[in-house]
Amino acid sequence: MRYLLNQVLSIVIALATPAAAAVRQNPAPVPVPEVEVSQHAPADFAGAWEYNAAESLNAATGKPEQAPRSATQRGRGTASARGGGAAGGRAGGDGGFGGVPGRSSDIGPTPEMLRASRDLMRDLLEIPESLDVTVTPASITFKDDLDRSRSYPTDGSKHSYRLGGSSYDARVVWKNSQLRKDIDGDYGFKMSEVYFLSNDAKRLFVILRVADMRRNAPMVGADRVYDRVDRVEAVAQTPASR
């Protein structure tokens, strides 16, 4: 399974790198990973999922996205403490935003723009230790281990959301047994999330990519794996019991 995942992710990574010049001139949505995935109906995505730290990778380094921790160490701290900043891989950097759409390349972003982009990326790349997914014909709802719930219509329409201190717009749609979420933030921020299942529907793969407007910038994102758990087991593993 790990070999299969690595093969799939290598294809995703190859297809998820936009032409730098085109992005600098006219920032485009992060490309949709076109990969061979097992055929599943949207309802198959519903259920309780647990984050697999050993199999989840930082897209920039290929190493585990989150350092292994024991059950007693899995506290409810800040995003950085929970590994939310690991996928960025650029501590103290500009969050991958070296320019502002519509401005000359010699005019850099202001500190406020950089701070807003970093904060949004940090919040969006925070790692949910568990996900409870509910699917209806018109929407999908994610509830994380902090009991935060967000519902997204799956007709491709744009809606606004808040996460922590950040706000963003998102469009969500089903395509070829994948769930695709395209995210837009202020100052040209763009990010994609693609969800698909293993053949036996016991694993959920989540590919996250942040678009970068700088030439030859390192990739920013994560390749996450979630394992399906019984709802009875999921209840037994609530934060209070961990």
mmCIF file of C-alpha atoms in Angstrom:
data_model
loop_
_atom_site.group_PDB
_atom_site.id
_atom_site.type_symbol
_atom_site.label_atom_id
_atom_site.label_comp_id
_atom_site.label_asym_id
_atom_site.label_seq_id
_atom_site.Cartn_x
_atom_site.Cartn_y
_atom_site.Cartn_z
ATOM 1 C CA MET A 1 0.000 0.000 0.000
ATOM 2 C CA ARG A 2 2.829 2.419 0.829
ATOM 3 C CA TYR A 3 4.411 1.659 -2.569
ATOM 4 C CA LEU A 4 1.102 2.306 -4.356
ATOM 5 C CA LEU A 5 0.613 5.555 -2.453
ATOM 6 C CA ASN A 6 4.141 6.707 -3.323
ATOM 7 C CA GLN A 7 3.495 5.977 -7.002
ATOM 8 C CA VAL A 8 0.222 7.920 -6.947
ATOM 9 C CA LEU A 9 1.803 10.833 -5.096
ATOM 10 C CA SER A 10 4.730 11.000 -7.531
ATOM 11 C CA ILE A 11 2.214 11.474 -10.356
ATOM 12 C CA VAL A 12 0.316 14.069 -8.330
ATOM 13 C CA ILE A 13 3.506 16.017 -7.594
ATOM 14 C CA ALA A 14 4.546 15.966 -11.246
ATOM 15 C CA LEU A 15 1.181 17.319 -12.322
ATOM 16 C CA ALA A 16 0.822 19.849 -9.526
ATOM 17 C CA THR A 17 3.726 22.122 -10.568
ATOM 18 C CA PRO A 18 2.459 25.117 -12.595
ATOM 19 C CA ALA A 19 4.592 26.990 -15.092
ATOM 20 C CA ALA A 20 6.288 29.681 -13.041
ATOM 21 C CA ALA A 21 6.078 32.391 -15.660
ATOM 22 C CA ALA A 22 2.348 31.876 -16.217
ATOM 23 C CA VAL A 23 1.663 31.955 -12.503
ATOM 24 C CA ARG A 24 3.639 35.163 -12.055
ATOM 25 C CA GLN A 25 1.683 36.910 -14.801
ATOM 26 C CA ASN A 26 -1.770 35.493 -14.131
ATOM 27 C CA PRO A 27 -2.079 33.327 -11.005
ATOM 28 C CA ALA A 28 -4.174 30.275 -11.796
ATOM 29 C CA PRO A 29 -5.838 27.673 -9.588
ATOM 30 C CA VAL A 30 -3.612 24.845 -8.441
ATOM 31 C CA PRO A 31 -3.845 22.083 -11.098
ATOM 32 C CA VAL A 32 -6.179 19.170 -10.419
ATOM 33 C CA PRO A 33 -4.196 15.961 -9.885
ATOM 34 C CA GLU A 34 -5.306 13.639 -12.691
ATOM 35 C CA VAL A 35 -4.459 10.208 -11.320
ATOM 36 C CA GLU A 36 -5.899 6.732 -11.578
ATOM 37 C CA VAL A 37 -7.936 6.212 -8.436
ATOM 38 C CA SER A 38 -10.431 3.583 -7.400
ATOM 39 C CA GLN A 39 -14.037 4.268 -8.267
ATOM 40 C CA HIS A 40 -16.145 5.227 -5.271
ATOM 41 C CA ALA A 41 -19.438 6.995 -4.779
ATOM 42 C CA PRO A 42 -19.470 10.148 -2.643
ATOM 43 C CA ALA A 43 -21.286 8.255 0.128
ATOM 44 C CA ASP A 44 -18.206 6.016 0.518
ATOM 45 C CA PHE A 45 -16.270 8.987 1.908
ATOM 46 C CA ALA A 46 -18.592 9.274 4.902
ATOM 47 C CA GLY A 47 -17.422 8.001 8.266
ATOM 48 C CA ALA A 48 -14.794 8.499 10.957
ATOM 49 C CA TRP A 49 -11.132 8.845 9.979
ATOM 50 C CA GLU A 50 -7.934 8.890 12.053
ATOM 51 C CA TYR A 51 -4.742 10.677 10.924
ATOM 52 C CA ASN A 52 -1.876 8.304 10.077
ATOM 53 C CA ALA A 53 1.270 10.200 11.099
ATOM 54 C CA ALA A 54 3.640 7.496 9.830
ATOM 55 C CA GLU A 55 2.280 7.581 6.263
ATOM 56 C CA SER A 56 1.553 11.320 5.944
ATOM 57 C CA LEU A 57 4.338 13.248 4.215
ATOM 58 C CA ASN A 58 5.583 16.797 3.862
ATOM 59 C CA ALA A 59 5.351 17.424 0.116
ATOM 60 C CA ALA A 60 8.547 19.504 0.094
ATOM 61 C CA THR A 61 10.776 16.964 1.851
ATOM 62 C CA GLY A 62 9.097 13.576 1.452
ATOM 63 C CA LYS A 63 9.549 13.081 5.188
ATOM 64 C CA PRO A 64 6.800 12.556 7.776
ATOM 65 C CA GLU A 65 4.710 15.683 8.052
ATOM 66 C CA GLN A 66 4.490 15.359 11.811
ATOM 67 C CA ALA A 67 7.013 13.986 14.282
ATOM 68 C CA PRO A 68 5.739 10.781 15.935
ATOM 69 C CA ARG A 69 4.127 11.401 19.303
ATOM 70 C CA SER A 70 2.670 9.172 21.975
ATOM 71 C CA ALA A 71 -0.989 9.302 22.919
ATOM 72 C CA THR A 72 -0.149 11.301 26.031
ATOM 73 C CA GLN A 73 1.673 13.914 23.925
ATOM 74 C CA ARG A 74 -1.196 14.552 21.526
ATOM 75 C CA GLY A 75 -2.417 17.659 23.273
ATOM 76 C CA ARG A 76 -4.701 20.346 22.021
ATOM 77 C CA GLY A 77 -2.091 23.055 21.489
ATOM 78 C CA THR A 78 -1.541 25.645 18.802
ATOM 79 C CA ALA A 79 -1.403 24.880 15.105
ATOM 80 C CA SER A 80 2.392 24.927 15.121
ATOM 81 C CA ALA A 81 2.540 22.586 18.116
ATOM 82 C CA ARG A 82 0.272 20.145 16.301
ATOM 83 C CA GLY A 83 2.396 20.207 13.166
ATOM 84 C CA GLY A 84 0.229 22.622 11.195
ATOM 85 C CA GLY A 85 3.264 24.593 10.077
ATOM 86 C CA ALA A 86 5.324 21.569 9.091
ATOM 87 C CA ALA A 87 3.978 21.345 5.563
ATOM 88 C CA GLY A 88 5.051 24.868 4.820
ATOM 89 C CA GLY A 89 8.659 24.025 5.501
ATOM 90 C CA ARG A 90 9.735 27.701 5.515
ATOM 91 C CA ALA A 91 9.921 28.962 9.062
ATOM 92 C CA GLY A 92 10.439 32.687 9.028
ATOM 93 C CA GLY A 93 9.827 32.858 5.267
ATOM 94 C CA ASP A 94 7.164 34.657 3.315
ATOM 95 C CA GLY A 95 4.737 31.738 3.116
ATOM 96 C CA GLY A 96 5.430 31.250 -0.579
ATOM 97 C CA PHE A 97 4.221 34.651 -1.740
ATOM 98 C CA GLY A 98 6.967 36.641 -3.409
ATOM 99 C CA GLY A 99 4.722 39.024 -5.310
ATOM 100 C CA VAL A 100 1.247 40.461 -5.541
ATOM 101 C CA PRO A 101 -0.994 39.944 -8.603
ATOM 102 C CA GLY A 102 -1.304 43.062 -10.726
ATOM 103 C CA ARG A 103 1.827 44.705 -9.278
ATOM 104 C CA SER A 104 5.257 45.150 -10.788
ATOM 105 C CA SER A 105 7.706 42.401 -9.860
ATOM 106 C CA ASP A 106 9.976 44.949 -8.182
ATOM 107 C CA ILE A 107 7.269 45.920 -5.688
ATOM 108 C CA GLY A 108 7.161 43.332 -2.954
ATOM 109 C CA PRO A 109 4.265 42.479 -0.650
ATOM 110 C CA THR A 110 3.822 44.538 2.477
ATOM 111 C CA PRO A 111 4.385 43.037 5.942
ATOM 112 C CA GLU A 112 0.614 42.994 6.400
ATOM 113 C CA MET A 113 0.168 40.955 3.209
ATOM 114 C CA LEU A 114 2.873 38.495 4.221
ATOM 115 C CA ARG A 115 1.417 38.113 7.695
ATOM 116 C CA ALA A 116 -2.098 37.515 6.347
ATOM 117 C CA SER A 117 -0.835 34.907 3.863
ATOM 118 C CA ARG A 118 1.243 33.105 6.490
ATOM 119 C CA ASP A 119 -1.637 33.052 8.947
ATOM 120 C CA LEU A 120 -4.068 31.666 6.362
ATOM 121 C CA MET A 121 -1.620 29.010 5.191
ATOM 122 C CA ARG A 122 -0.870 28.009 8.797
ATOM 123 C CA ASP A 123 -4.565 27.648 9.606
ATOM 124 C CA LEU A 124 -5.387 25.704 6.431
ATOM 125 C CA LEU A 125 -2.405 23.340 6.822
ATOM 126 C CA GLU A 126 -3.164 22.584 10.456
ATOM 127 C CA ILE A 127 -3.426 18.823 10.885
ATOM 128 C CA PRO A 128 -6.783 17.465 12.049
ATOM 129 C CA GLU A 129 -5.958 14.413 14.146
ATOM 130 C CA SER A 130 -9.337 12.972 13.183
ATOM 131 C CA LEU A 131 -12.138 13.733 10.742
ATOM 132 C CA ASP A 132 -15.806 12.857 10.880
ATOM 133 C CA VAL A 133 -17.202 13.139 7.358
ATOM 134 C CA THR A 134 -20.895 13.433 6.508
ATOM 135 C CA VAL A 135 -22.042 13.347 2.889
ATOM 136 C CA THR A 136 -25.408 14.393 1.446
ATOM 137 C CA PRO A 137 -26.441 14.706 -2.227
ATOM 138 C CA ALA A 138 -25.766 18.448 -2.022
ATOM 139 C CA SER A 139 -22.889 18.889 0.438
ATOM 140 C CA ILE A 140 -20.054 17.439 2.474
ATOM 141 C CA THR A 141 -19.327 18.244 6.135
ATOM 142 C CA PHE A 142 -16.022 17.817 7.961
ATOM 143 C CA LYS A 143 -15.838 17.794 11.763
ATOM 144 C CA ASP A 144 -12.345 17.705 13.238
ATOM 145 C CA ASP A 145 -10.943 16.544 16.575
ATOM 146 C CA LEU A 146 -11.557 19.998 18.060
ATOM 147 C CA ASP A 147 -15.275 19.585 17.289
ATOM 148 C CA ARG A 148 -15.120 22.276 14.590
ATOM 149 C CA SER A 149 -17.550 21.598 11.768
ATOM 150 C CA ARG A 150 -17.657 23.100 8.260
ATOM 151 C CA SER A 151 -20.090 22.227 5.483
ATOM 152 C CA TYR A 152 -19.356 22.772 1.797
ATOM 153 C CA PRO A 153 -21.909 22.638 -1.033
ATOM 154 C CA THR A 154 -20.575 20.284 -3.707
ATOM 155 C CA ASP A 155 -22.020 22.069 -6.743
ATOM 156 C CA GLY A 156 -18.876 24.129 -7.389
ATOM 157 C CA SER A 157 -20.379 27.376 -6.099
ATOM 158 C CA LYS A 158 -18.158 29.774 -4.168
ATOM 159 C CA HIS A 159 -18.781 30.397 -0.464
ATOM 160 C CA SER A 160 -16.893 32.257 2.260
ATOM 161 C CA TYR A 161 -15.575 30.642 5.450
ATOM 162 C CA ARG A 162 -13.590 31.504 8.560
ATOM 163 C CA LEU A 163 -10.948 29.323 10.199
ATOM 164 C CA GLY A 164 -9.235 30.644 13.308
ATOM 165 C CA GLY A 165 -8.443 34.266 12.591
ATOM 166 C CA SER A 166 -8.432 33.791 8.806
ATOM 167 C CA SER A 167 -11.094 33.964 6.112
ATOM 168 C CA TYR A 168 -11.160 32.357 2.668
ATOM 169 C CA ASP A 169 -13.434 31.447 -0.249
ATOM 170 C CA ALA A 170 -13.862 27.845 -1.378
ATOM 171 C CA ARG A 171 -15.426 25.937 -4.250
ATOM 172 C CA VAL A 172 -16.000 22.185 -3.810
ATOM 173 C CA VAL A 173 -17.009 19.646 -6.455
ATOM 174 C CA TRP A 174 -16.929 15.885 -7.052
ATOM 175 C CA LYS A 175 -14.870 14.809 -10.066
ATOM 176 C CA ASN A 176 -13.914 11.278 -11.135
ATOM 177 C CA SER A 177 -14.257 9.740 -7.660
ATOM 178 C CA GLN A 178 -12.297 12.619 -6.164
ATOM 179 C CA LEU A 179 -13.449 15.523 -4.048
ATOM 180 C CA ARG A 180 -11.800 18.746 -5.181
ATOM 181 C CA LYS A 181 -11.670 21.891 -3.015
ATOM 182 C CA ASP A 182 -10.210 25.089 -4.483
ATOM 183 C CA ILE A 183 -9.400 27.820 -1.968
ATOM 184 C CA ASP A 184 -8.825 31.531 -2.613
ATOM 185 C CA GLY A 185 -7.584 34.026 -0.032
ATOM 186 C CA ASP A 186 -6.493 37.631 -0.010
ATOM 187 C CA TYR A 187 -3.432 38.839 -1.961
ATOM 188 C CA GLY A 188 -3.498 36.043 -4.520
ATOM 189 C CA PHE A 189 -3.422 33.113 -2.077
ATOM 190 C CA LYS A 190 -4.507 29.869 -3.764
ATOM 191 C CA MET A 191 -4.595 26.325 -2.455
ATOM 192 C CA SER A 192 -6.099 22.988 -3.493
ATOM 193 C CA GLU A 193 -7.248 19.977 -1.503
ATOM 194 C CA VAL A 194 -7.985 16.696 -3.292
ATOM 195 C CA TYR A 195 -9.572 13.733 -1.477
ATOM 196 C CA PHE A 196 -9.737 10.141 -2.753
ATOM 197 C CA LEU A 197 -10.068 6.630 -1.330
ATOM 198 C CA SER A 198 -8.048 3.431 -1.476
ATOM 199 C CA ASN A 199 -9.498 0.465 -3.365
ATOM 200 C CA ASP A 200 -11.016 -1.010 -0.202
ATOM 201 C CA ALA A 201 -12.243 2.427 0.974
ATOM 202 C CA LYS A 202 -10.424 1.950 4.281
ATOM 203 C CA ARG A 203 -7.988 4.785 3.656
ATOM 204 C CA LEU A 204 -8.596 8.411 2.786
ATOM 205 C CA PHE A 205 -5.827 10.266 0.933
ATOM 206 C CA VAL A 206 -5.705 14.069 1.086
ATOM 207 C CA ILE A 207 -3.373 15.965 -1.254
ATOM 208 C CA LEU A 208 -2.821 19.610 -0.233
ATOM 209 C CA ARG A 209 -0.932 22.079 -2.422
ATOM 210 C CA VAL A 210 -0.363 25.825 -2.033
ATOM 211 C CA ALA A 211 0.244 27.713 -5.290
ATOM 212 C CA ASP A 212 3.503 29.635 -5.343
ATOM 213 C CA MET A 213 4.171 32.728 -7.437
ATOM 214 C CA ARG A 214 7.970 32.590 -7.181
ATOM 215 C CA ARG A 215 10.256 30.973 -9.726
ATOM 216 C CA ASN A 216 11.802 27.681 -8.550
ATOM 217 C CA ALA A 217 10.175 27.961 -5.133
ATOM 218 C CA PRO A 218 10.014 24.720 -3.112
ATOM 219 C CA MET A 219 6.703 22.894 -3.076
ATOM 220 C CA VAL A 220 4.388 23.713 -0.192
ATOM 221 C CA GLY A 221 1.825 21.172 0.939
ATOM 222 C CA ALA A 222 1.263 17.718 2.346
ATOM 223 C CA ASP A 223 0.236 14.205 1.288
ATOM 224 C CA ARG A 224 -1.931 12.950 4.135
ATOM 225 C CA VAL A 225 -3.337 9.536 4.933
ATOM 226 C CA TYR A 226 -6.325 8.838 7.161
ATOM 227 C CA ASP A 227 -7.437 5.373 8.285
ATOM 228 C CA ARG A 228 -11.100 4.511 8.626
ATOM 229 C CA VAL A 229 -12.218 3.692 12.163
ATOM 230 C CA ASP A 230 -15.454 2.326 13.567
ATOM 231 C CA ARG A 231 -17.720 5.031 14.913
ATOM 232 C CA VAL A 232 -17.795 3.119 18.219
ATOM 233 C CA GLU A 233 -13.990 3.221 18.300
ATOM 234 C CA ALA A 234 -14.013 6.896 17.296
ATOM 235 C CA VAL A 235 -16.260 7.730 20.237
ATOM 236 C CA ALA A 236 -13.904 5.866 22.572
ATOM 237 C CA GLN A 237 -11.012 8.015 21.282
ATOM 238 C CA THR A 238 -12.508 11.417 22.024
ATOM 239 C CA PRO A 239 -10.059 14.108 23.282
ATOM 240 C CA ALA A 240 -11.197 13.528 26.871
ATOM 241 C CA SER A 241 -10.194 9.878 26.719
ATOM 242 C CA ARG A 242 -6.844 10.323 24.932
#
